[in-house]
């Protein structure tokens, strides 16, 4: 046998072939949830792009609109994202004029982050984009199905929260 020739498979050493193993078969619901989450994020991204936002930035802004000025470390915990991701988001949001960062007067080592007055107009646009996304996501489902889907997803979320800790 030549050194650059792959050995052939035997019954004791099978080669993984397409279709012989199915992650989808082992976890069809997990695959569906993964696909739906990815598609939902892409659809959200398209809507948010029209507002000058990247996916995830609306969660940062929503927290700031609801909570008022918060320490950057608290914001990172609240949105449950990597600190470097939040820092980059804040840099972009600051450049766009949506947030302001300043030293915390109670602890000059900490940084306070707050939504700017100029960002208030963005709030209604983000709410509108999410309402539009909700409509597109649930199109074709009646009120009972929508309620059942929300109930089931809440259970799935609780299961995963318990797993993640």
mmCIF file of N, CA and C in Angstrom, residues 43-59 61-62 65 92-93 96-98 118-133:
data_model
loop_
_atom_site.group_PDB
_atom_site.id
_atom_site.type_symbol
_atom_site.label_atom_id
_atom_site.label_comp_id
_atom_site.label_asym_id
_atom_site.label_seq_id
_atom_site.Cartn_x
_atom_site.Cartn_y
_atom_site.Cartn_z
ATOM 1 N N UNK A 43 -33.735 36.463 10.469
ATOM 2 C CA UNK A 43 -34.877 37.335 10.191
ATOM 3 C C UNK A 43 -34.810 38.597 11.058
ATOM 4 N N UNK A 44 -34.451 38.434 12.331
ATOM 5 C CA UNK A 44 -34.299 39.597 13.224
ATOM 6 C C UNK A 44 -33.194 40.504 12.705
ATOM 7 N N UNK A 45 -32.102 39.907 12.260
ATOM 8 C CA UNK A 45 -30.982 40.683 11.735
ATOM 9 C C UNK A 45 -31.381 41.551 10.556
ATOM 10 N N UNK A 46 -32.216 41.011 9.677
ATOM 11 C CA UNK A 46 -32.667 41.792 8.518
ATOM 12 C C UNK A 46 -33.500 42.988 8.960
ATOM 13 N N UNK A 47 -34.380 42.780 9.920
ATOM 14 C CA UNK A 47 -35.215 43.878 10.400
ATOM 15 C C UNK A 47 -34.389 44.926 11.143
ATOM 16 N N UNK A 48 -33.468 44.448 11.975
ATOM 17 C CA UNK A 48 -32.655 45.373 12.778
ATOM 18 C C UNK A 48 -31.668 46.165 11.925
ATOM 19 N N UNK A 49 -31.202 45.545 10.837
ATOM 20 C CA UNK A 49 -30.258 46.233 9.954
ATOM 21 C C UNK A 49 -30.863 47.532 9.435
ATOM 22 N N UNK A 50 -32.149 47.509 9.168
ATOM 23 C CA UNK A 50 -32.835 48.712 8.710
ATOM 24 C C UNK A 50 -32.862 49.818 9.760
ATOM 25 N N UNK A 51 -32.628 49.436 11.022
ATOM 26 C CA UNK A 51 -32.587 50.413 12.117
ATOM 27 C C UNK A 51 -31.164 50.809 12.473
ATOM 28 N N UNK A 52 -30.195 50.197 11.775
ATOM 29 C CA UNK A 52 -28.791 50.477 12.078
ATOM 30 C C UNK A 52 -28.273 49.669 13.258
ATOM 31 N N UNK A 53 -28.939 48.575 13.586
ATOM 32 C CA UNK A 53 -28.529 47.731 14.702
ATOM 33 C C UNK A 53 -28.102 46.353 14.211
ATOM 34 N N UNK A 54 -27.264 45.714 15.015
ATOM 35 C CA UNK A 54 -26.888 44.320 14.788
ATOM 36 C C UNK A 54 -27.672 43.454 15.762
ATOM 37 N N UNK A 55 -27.916 42.178 15.411
ATOM 38 C CA UNK A 55 -28.644 41.305 16.337
ATOM 39 C C UNK A 55 -27.970 41.274 17.716
ATOM 40 N N UNK A 56 -28.792 41.371 18.728
ATOM 41 C CA UNK A 56 -28.305 41.370 20.104
ATOM 42 C C UNK A 56 -28.234 42.767 20.690
ATOM 43 N N UNK A 57 -27.981 43.759 19.835
ATOM 44 C CA UNK A 57 -27.903 45.126 20.334
ATOM 45 C C UNK A 57 -29.252 45.606 20.862
ATOM 46 N N UNK A 58 -30.339 45.074 20.302
ATOM 47 C CA UNK A 58 -31.660 45.484 20.792
ATOM 48 C C UNK A 58 -31.879 45.034 22.228
ATOM 49 N N UNK A 59 -31.258 43.905 22.623
ATOM 50 C CA UNK A 59 -31.381 43.444 24.003
ATOM 51 C C UNK A 59 -30.614 44.359 24.955
ATOM 52 N N UNK A 61 -29.990 47.570 24.374
ATOM 53 C CA UNK A 61 -30.740 48.815 24.434
ATOM 54 C C UNK A 61 -32.006 48.660 25.272
ATOM 55 N N UNK A 62 -32.714 47.569 25.117
ATOM 56 C CA UNK A 62 -33.934 47.344 25.894
ATOM 57 C C UNK A 62 -33.625 47.342 27.382
ATOM 58 N N UNK A 65 -32.949 50.967 28.383
ATOM 59 C CA UNK A 65 -34.184 51.751 28.419
ATOM 60 C C UNK A 65 -34.999 51.404 29.661
ATOM 61 N N UNK A 92 -19.993 50.213 19.255
ATOM 62 C CA UNK A 92 -20.792 50.539 18.066
ATOM 63 C C UNK A 92 -21.993 51.406 18.428
ATOM 64 N N UNK A 93 -22.671 51.066 19.529
ATOM 65 C CA UNK A 93 -23.832 51.838 19.952
ATOM 66 C C UNK A 93 -23.440 53.255 20.373
ATOM 67 N N UNK A 96 -22.809 55.302 17.306
ATOM 68 C CA UNK A 96 -24.079 55.654 16.664
ATOM 69 C C UNK A 96 -24.868 56.677 17.481
ATOM 70 N N UNK A 97 -24.392 56.987 18.683
ATOM 71 C CA UNK A 97 -25.058 57.972 19.522
ATOM 72 C C UNK A 97 -26.184 57.419 20.377
ATOM 73 N N UNK A 98 -26.280 56.096 20.491
ATOM 74 C CA UNK A 98 -27.373 55.475 21.251
ATOM 75 C C UNK A 98 -27.048 55.290 22.733
ATOM 76 N N UNK A 118 -31.151 60.705 22.601
ATOM 77 C CA UNK A 118 -31.292 60.519 21.150
ATOM 78 C C UNK A 118 -31.757 59.105 20.793
ATOM 79 N N UNK A 119 -31.530 58.139 21.685
ATOM 80 C CA UNK A 119 -31.914 56.753 21.389
ATOM 81 C C UNK A 119 -33.388 56.483 21.640
ATOM 82 N N UNK A 120 -34.084 57.412 22.281
ATOM 83 C CA UNK A 120 -35.490 57.168 22.634
ATOM 84 C C UNK A 120 -36.365 56.910 21.406
ATOM 85 N N UNK A 121 -36.074 57.571 20.301
ATOM 86 C CA UNK A 121 -36.824 57.313 19.072
ATOM 87 C C UNK A 121 -36.611 55.905 18.548
ATOM 88 N N UNK A 122 -35.465 55.338 18.862
ATOM 89 C CA UNK A 122 -35.146 53.982 18.433
ATOM 90 C C UNK A 122 -36.023 52.950 19.146
ATOM 91 N N UNK A 123 -36.447 53.273 20.365
ATOM 92 C CA UNK A 123 -37.263 52.342 21.152
ATOM 93 C C UNK A 123 -38.510 51.911 20.392
ATOM 94 N N UNK A 124 -39.261 52.854 19.873
ATOM 95 C CA UNK A 124 -40.480 52.521 19.128
ATOM 96 C C UNK A 124 -40.156 51.712 17.877
ATOM 97 N N UNK A 125 -39.035 52.013 17.231
ATOM 98 C CA UNK A 125 -38.643 51.269 16.032
ATOM 99 C C UNK A 125 -38.286 49.823 16.372
ATOM 100 N N UNK A 126 -37.585 49.613 17.478
ATOM 101 C CA UNK A 126 -37.225 48.257 17.901
ATOM 102 C C UNK A 126 -38.488 47.484 18.264
ATOM 103 N N UNK A 127 -39.398 48.131 18.995
ATOM 104 C CA UNK A 127 -40.663 47.468 19.332
ATOM 105 C C UNK A 127 -41.420 47.088 18.066
ATOM 106 N N UNK A 128 -41.433 47.981 17.083
ATOM 107 C CA UNK A 128 -42.105 47.689 15.817
ATOM 108 C C UNK A 128 -41.462 46.542 15.067
ATOM 109 N N UNK A 129 -40.130 46.500 15.072
ATOM 110 C CA UNK A 129 -39.415 45.418 14.384
ATOM 111 C C UNK A 129 -39.724 44.077 15.051
ATOM 112 N N UNK A 130 -39.738 44.060 16.393
ATOM 113 C CA UNK A 130 -40.037 42.803 17.097
ATOM 114 C C UNK A 130 -41.487 42.382 16.899
ATOM 115 N N UNK A 131 -42.407 43.346 16.822
ATOM 116 C CA UNK A 131 -43.807 43.011 16.544
ATOM 117 C C UNK A 131 -43.931 42.412 15.140
ATOM 118 N N UNK A 132 -43.204 42.982 14.206
ATOM 119 C CA UNK A 132 -43.208 42.461 12.828
ATOM 120 C C UNK A 132 -42.612 41.056 12.800
ATOM 121 N N UNK A 133 -41.514 40.848 13.521
ATOM 122 C CA UNK A 133 -40.882 39.532 13.589
ATOM 123 C C UNK A 133 -41.826 38.516 14.228
#
